[in-house]
């Protein structure tokens, strides 16, 4: 029986100088692991960052972008503060300040961002750590940065890298 087993092993390994060097092991890393680490950092921290979703304008776009932004930051365990939407940029900015959130995410359509950014950044700049636009309005990025927007999040954003940076900046 041992001889038969030896013969089978030899036939399987025939042609390999050292089978251990030829056989590749499977990678057992879980893709969610880095995100779980981010969440644990937040749970262990004395500060759980708050994210205020400042929703404005076109209902479909603001809801879509608020949903994206909520999921983007919630994966790290940040507290998400949502709302039904604001009629004016000023009302949204006041509610954002009242929330004491470290991050305010503007959620609207690309077309409405021009007015929204112009309306809220003078009221929030210097009082909120991060003013973020949900979306990638490529024609306005430099203009918005000059007005005080600190970041843009979209499907093109490296979520893990971005959230790691936020954790470094916000956690105590």
PDB file of C-alpha atoms in Angstrom, residues 4-152:
ATOM      1  CA  UNK A   4       1.354   2.188  -4.323  1.00  0.00           C
ATOM      2  CA  UNK A   5       1.026   5.597  -2.636  1.00  0.00           C
ATOM      3  CA  UNK A   6       4.683   6.384  -3.367  1.00  0.00           C
ATOM      4  CA  UNK A   7       4.143   5.484  -6.978  1.00  0.00           C
ATOM      5  CA  UNK A   8       1.111   7.822  -7.220  1.00  0.00           C
ATOM      6  CA  UNK A   9       3.007  10.691  -5.599  1.00  0.00           C
ATOM      7  CA  UNK A  10       5.945  10.113  -7.924  1.00  0.00           C
ATOM      8  CA  UNK A  11       3.677  10.146 -10.984  1.00  0.00           C
ATOM      9  CA  UNK A  12       1.986  13.361  -9.843  1.00  0.00           C
ATOM     10  CA  UNK A  13       5.300  15.060  -9.161  1.00  0.00           C
ATOM     11  CA  UNK A  14       7.043  13.676 -12.246  1.00  0.00           C
ATOM     12  CA  UNK A  15       8.936  16.420 -13.995  1.00  0.00           C
ATOM     13  CA  UNK A  16       9.190  18.670 -10.957  1.00  0.00           C
ATOM     14  CA  UNK A  17      12.603  19.051  -9.379  1.00  0.00           C
ATOM     15  CA  UNK A  18      11.086  20.222  -6.109  1.00  0.00           C
ATOM     16  CA  UNK A  19       7.264  20.248  -6.092  1.00  0.00           C
ATOM     17  CA  UNK A  20       7.156  22.620  -3.107  1.00  0.00           C
ATOM     18  CA  UNK A  21       8.807  25.312  -5.231  1.00  0.00           C
ATOM     19  CA  UNK A  22       6.398  24.808  -8.119  1.00  0.00           C
ATOM     20  CA  UNK A  23       3.084  24.905  -6.260  1.00  0.00           C
ATOM     21  CA  UNK A  24       1.663  28.361  -5.571  1.00  0.00           C
ATOM     22  CA  UNK A  25      -0.300  28.907  -2.391  1.00  0.00           C
ATOM     23  CA  UNK A  26      -3.618  30.704  -2.405  1.00  0.00           C
ATOM     24  CA  UNK A  27      -3.798  34.252  -1.114  1.00  0.00           C
ATOM     25  CA  UNK A  28      -6.137  34.121   1.876  1.00  0.00           C
ATOM     26  CA  UNK A  29      -6.370  37.864   2.509  1.00  0.00           C
ATOM     27  CA  UNK A  30      -9.912  39.181   2.761  1.00  0.00           C
ATOM     28  CA  UNK A  31     -10.590  42.277   0.666  1.00  0.00           C
ATOM     29  CA  UNK A  32     -12.692  43.808   3.451  1.00  0.00           C
ATOM     30  CA  UNK A  33      -9.856  43.603   5.977  1.00  0.00           C
ATOM     31  CA  UNK A  34      -8.391  47.107   5.396  1.00  0.00           C
ATOM     32  CA  UNK A  35     -11.862  48.645   5.730  1.00  0.00           C
ATOM     33  CA  UNK A  36     -12.491  46.679   8.928  1.00  0.00           C
ATOM     34  CA  UNK A  37      -9.219  48.083  10.264  1.00  0.00           C
ATOM     35  CA  UNK A  38     -10.429  51.630   9.541  1.00  0.00           C
ATOM     36  CA  UNK A  39     -13.671  50.959  11.388  1.00  0.00           C
ATOM     37  CA  UNK A  40     -11.806  49.515  14.389  1.00  0.00           C
ATOM     38  CA  UNK A  41      -9.610  52.628  14.522  1.00  0.00           C
ATOM     39  CA  UNK A  42     -12.753  54.754  14.739  1.00  0.00           C
ATOM     40  CA  UNK A  43     -14.330  52.499  17.380  1.00  0.00           C
ATOM     41  CA  UNK A  44     -11.182  52.691  19.536  1.00  0.00           C
ATOM     42  CA  UNK A  45     -10.888  56.451  19.143  1.00  0.00           C
ATOM     43  CA  UNK A  46     -12.292  58.945  21.625  1.00  0.00           C
ATOM     44  CA  UNK A  47     -13.666  60.857  18.638  1.00  0.00           C
ATOM     45  CA  UNK A  48     -16.244  59.421  16.240  1.00  0.00           C
ATOM     46  CA  UNK A  49     -16.187  61.833  13.299  1.00  0.00           C
ATOM     47  CA  UNK A  50     -19.486  63.323  12.160  1.00  0.00           C
ATOM     48  CA  UNK A  51     -20.350  63.781   8.501  1.00  0.00           C
ATOM     49  CA  UNK A  52     -23.143  66.210   7.631  1.00  0.00           C
ATOM     50  CA  UNK A  53     -24.790  65.670   4.256  1.00  0.00           C
ATOM     51  CA  UNK A  54     -25.820  69.088   2.961  1.00  0.00           C
ATOM     52  CA  UNK A  55     -28.422  68.162   0.357  1.00  0.00           C
ATOM     53  CA  UNK A  56     -29.690  70.817  -2.010  1.00  0.00           C
ATOM     54  CA  UNK A  57     -31.462  71.184  -5.330  1.00  0.00           C
ATOM     55  CA  UNK A  58     -32.480  68.461  -7.771  1.00  0.00           C
ATOM     56  CA  UNK A  59     -34.121  65.710  -5.706  1.00  0.00           C
ATOM     57  CA  UNK A  60     -32.826  62.759  -7.725  1.00  0.00           C
ATOM     58  CA  UNK A  61     -29.226  64.008  -7.812  1.00  0.00           C
ATOM     59  CA  UNK A  62     -29.063  65.075  -4.182  1.00  0.00           C
ATOM     60  CA  UNK A  63     -30.490  61.729  -3.023  1.00  0.00           C
ATOM     61  CA  UNK A  64     -28.137  59.734  -5.244  1.00  0.00           C
ATOM     62  CA  UNK A  65     -25.095  61.674  -4.095  1.00  0.00           C
ATOM     63  CA  UNK A  66     -26.183  61.654  -0.456  1.00  0.00           C
ATOM     64  CA  UNK A  67     -26.577  57.874  -0.640  1.00  0.00           C
ATOM     65  CA  UNK A  68     -23.112  57.532  -2.147  1.00  0.00           C
ATOM     66  CA  UNK A  69     -21.517  59.884   0.401  1.00  0.00           C
ATOM     67  CA  UNK A  70     -23.308  58.192   3.289  1.00  0.00           C
ATOM     68  CA  UNK A  71     -22.015  54.768   2.274  1.00  0.00           C
ATOM     69  CA  UNK A  72     -18.557  56.156   1.501  1.00  0.00           C
ATOM     70  CA  UNK A  73     -18.038  57.496   5.038  1.00  0.00           C
ATOM     71  CA  UNK A  74     -20.199  55.003   6.970  1.00  0.00           C
ATOM     72  CA  UNK A  75     -17.896  52.130   6.014  1.00  0.00           C
ATOM     73  CA  UNK A  76     -15.362  53.693   8.418  1.00  0.00           C
ATOM     74  CA  UNK A  77     -17.904  53.989  11.194  1.00  0.00           C
ATOM     75  CA  UNK A  78     -18.349  57.746  10.926  1.00  0.00           C
ATOM     76  CA  UNK A  79     -21.630  59.167  12.188  1.00  0.00           C
ATOM     77  CA  UNK A  80     -23.746  60.263   9.224  1.00  0.00           C
ATOM     78  CA  UNK A  81     -26.156  63.174   9.643  1.00  0.00           C
ATOM     79  CA  UNK A  82     -28.689  63.198   6.805  1.00  0.00           C
ATOM     80  CA  UNK A  83     -31.629  65.489   6.149  1.00  0.00           C
ATOM     81  CA  UNK A  84     -34.531  66.050   3.768  1.00  0.00           C
ATOM     82  CA  UNK A  85     -32.805  68.822   1.814  1.00  0.00           C
ATOM     83  CA  UNK A  86     -32.494  72.583   2.068  1.00  0.00           C
ATOM     84  CA  UNK A  87     -34.199  75.331   0.093  1.00  0.00           C
ATOM     85  CA  UNK A  88     -31.207  77.658   0.379  1.00  0.00           C
ATOM     86  CA  UNK A  89     -27.464  77.253   0.697  1.00  0.00           C
ATOM     87  CA  UNK A  90     -27.545  79.467   3.787  1.00  0.00           C
ATOM     88  CA  UNK A  91     -30.070  77.223   5.569  1.00  0.00           C
ATOM     89  CA  UNK A  92     -27.914  74.198   4.769  1.00  0.00           C
ATOM     90  CA  UNK A  93     -24.770  75.911   6.031  1.00  0.00           C
ATOM     91  CA  UNK A  94     -26.486  76.909   9.289  1.00  0.00           C
ATOM     92  CA  UNK A  95     -27.684  73.339   9.885  1.00  0.00           C
ATOM     93  CA  UNK A  96     -24.197  72.024   9.092  1.00  0.00           C
ATOM     94  CA  UNK A  97     -22.630  74.357  11.652  1.00  0.00           C
ATOM     95  CA  UNK A  98     -25.282  73.467  14.245  1.00  0.00           C
ATOM     96  CA  UNK A  99     -24.455  69.770  13.759  1.00  0.00           C
ATOM     97  CA  UNK A 100     -20.815  70.335  14.785  1.00  0.00           C
ATOM     98  CA  UNK A 101     -19.743  67.901  12.052  1.00  0.00           C
ATOM     99  CA  UNK A 102     -16.071  67.743  11.109  1.00  0.00           C
ATOM    100  CA  UNK A 103     -16.949  66.962   7.494  1.00  0.00           C
ATOM    101  CA  UNK A 104     -19.689  68.617   5.450  1.00  0.00           C
ATOM    102  CA  UNK A 105     -20.489  66.899   2.155  1.00  0.00           C
ATOM    103  CA  UNK A 106     -22.318  68.924  -0.469  1.00  0.00           C
ATOM    104  CA  UNK A 107     -24.810  66.722  -2.323  1.00  0.00           C
ATOM    105  CA  UNK A 108     -26.409  68.209  -5.423  1.00  0.00           C
ATOM    106  CA  UNK A 109     -26.159  68.173  -9.217  1.00  0.00           C
ATOM    107  CA  UNK A 110     -23.064  69.376 -11.069  1.00  0.00           C
ATOM    108  CA  UNK A 111     -25.043  72.331 -12.444  1.00  0.00           C
ATOM    109  CA  UNK A 112     -26.260  73.422  -9.004  1.00  0.00           C
ATOM    110  CA  UNK A 113     -22.849  73.103  -7.349  1.00  0.00           C
ATOM    111  CA  UNK A 114     -21.756  76.483  -8.736  1.00  0.00           C
ATOM    112  CA  UNK A 115     -24.383  78.326  -6.673  1.00  0.00           C
ATOM    113  CA  UNK A 116     -24.202  75.942  -3.715  1.00  0.00           C
ATOM    114  CA  UNK A 117     -20.421  76.184  -3.325  1.00  0.00           C
ATOM    115  CA  UNK A 118     -20.544  79.977  -3.673  1.00  0.00           C
ATOM    116  CA  UNK A 119     -23.292  80.130  -1.032  1.00  0.00           C
ATOM    117  CA  UNK A 120     -21.897  77.780   1.619  1.00  0.00           C
ATOM    118  CA  UNK A 121     -18.107  78.082   1.509  1.00  0.00           C
ATOM    119  CA  UNK A 122     -17.984  81.648   2.886  1.00  0.00           C
ATOM    120  CA  UNK A 123     -20.168  80.498   5.787  1.00  0.00           C
ATOM    121  CA  UNK A 124     -18.327  77.219   6.500  1.00  0.00           C
ATOM    122  CA  UNK A 125     -14.685  77.952   5.660  1.00  0.00           C
ATOM    123  CA  UNK A 126     -12.615  78.118   8.833  1.00  0.00           C
ATOM    124  CA  UNK A 127     -15.442  76.676  10.944  1.00  0.00           C
ATOM    125  CA  UNK A 128     -15.570  73.148   9.494  1.00  0.00           C
ATOM    126  CA  UNK A 129     -12.525  70.899   9.024  1.00  0.00           C
ATOM    127  CA  UNK A 130     -13.499  69.590   5.591  1.00  0.00           C
ATOM    128  CA  UNK A 131     -15.941  70.764   2.947  1.00  0.00           C
ATOM    129  CA  UNK A 132     -16.389  67.984   0.405  1.00  0.00           C
ATOM    130  CA  UNK A 133     -18.248  67.798  -2.897  1.00  0.00           C
ATOM    131  CA  UNK A 134     -19.932  64.486  -3.728  1.00  0.00           C
ATOM    132  CA  UNK A 135     -19.210  64.130  -7.421  1.00  0.00           C
ATOM    133  CA  UNK A 136     -16.528  64.969  -9.928  1.00  0.00           C
ATOM    134  CA  UNK A 137     -17.429  68.299 -11.583  1.00  0.00           C
ATOM    135  CA  UNK A 138     -14.225  68.384 -13.658  1.00  0.00           C
ATOM    136  CA  UNK A 139     -14.890  71.829 -15.139  1.00  0.00           C
ATOM    137  CA  UNK A 140     -15.189  73.417 -11.687  1.00  0.00           C
ATOM    138  CA  UNK A 141     -12.633  71.597  -9.529  1.00  0.00           C
ATOM    139  CA  UNK A 142     -10.008  74.381  -9.441  1.00  0.00           C
ATOM    140  CA  UNK A 143     -12.665  77.048  -8.984  1.00  0.00           C
ATOM    141  CA  UNK A 144     -14.226  75.122  -6.085  1.00  0.00           C
ATOM    142  CA  UNK A 145     -10.846  74.498  -4.434  1.00  0.00           C
ATOM    143  CA  UNK A 146     -10.122  78.225  -4.617  1.00  0.00           C
ATOM    144  CA  UNK A 147     -13.415  78.860  -2.817  1.00  0.00           C
ATOM    145  CA  UNK A 148     -12.596  76.444   0.017  1.00  0.00           C
ATOM    146  CA  UNK A 149     -13.644  72.948  -1.079  1.00  0.00           C
ATOM    147  CA  UNK A 150     -11.128  70.530   0.432  1.00  0.00           C
ATOM    148  CA  UNK A 151     -12.021  67.272  -1.315  1.00  0.00           C
ATOM    149  CA  UNK A 152     -14.151  65.561  -3.950  1.00  0.00           C
TER     150      UNK A 152
END
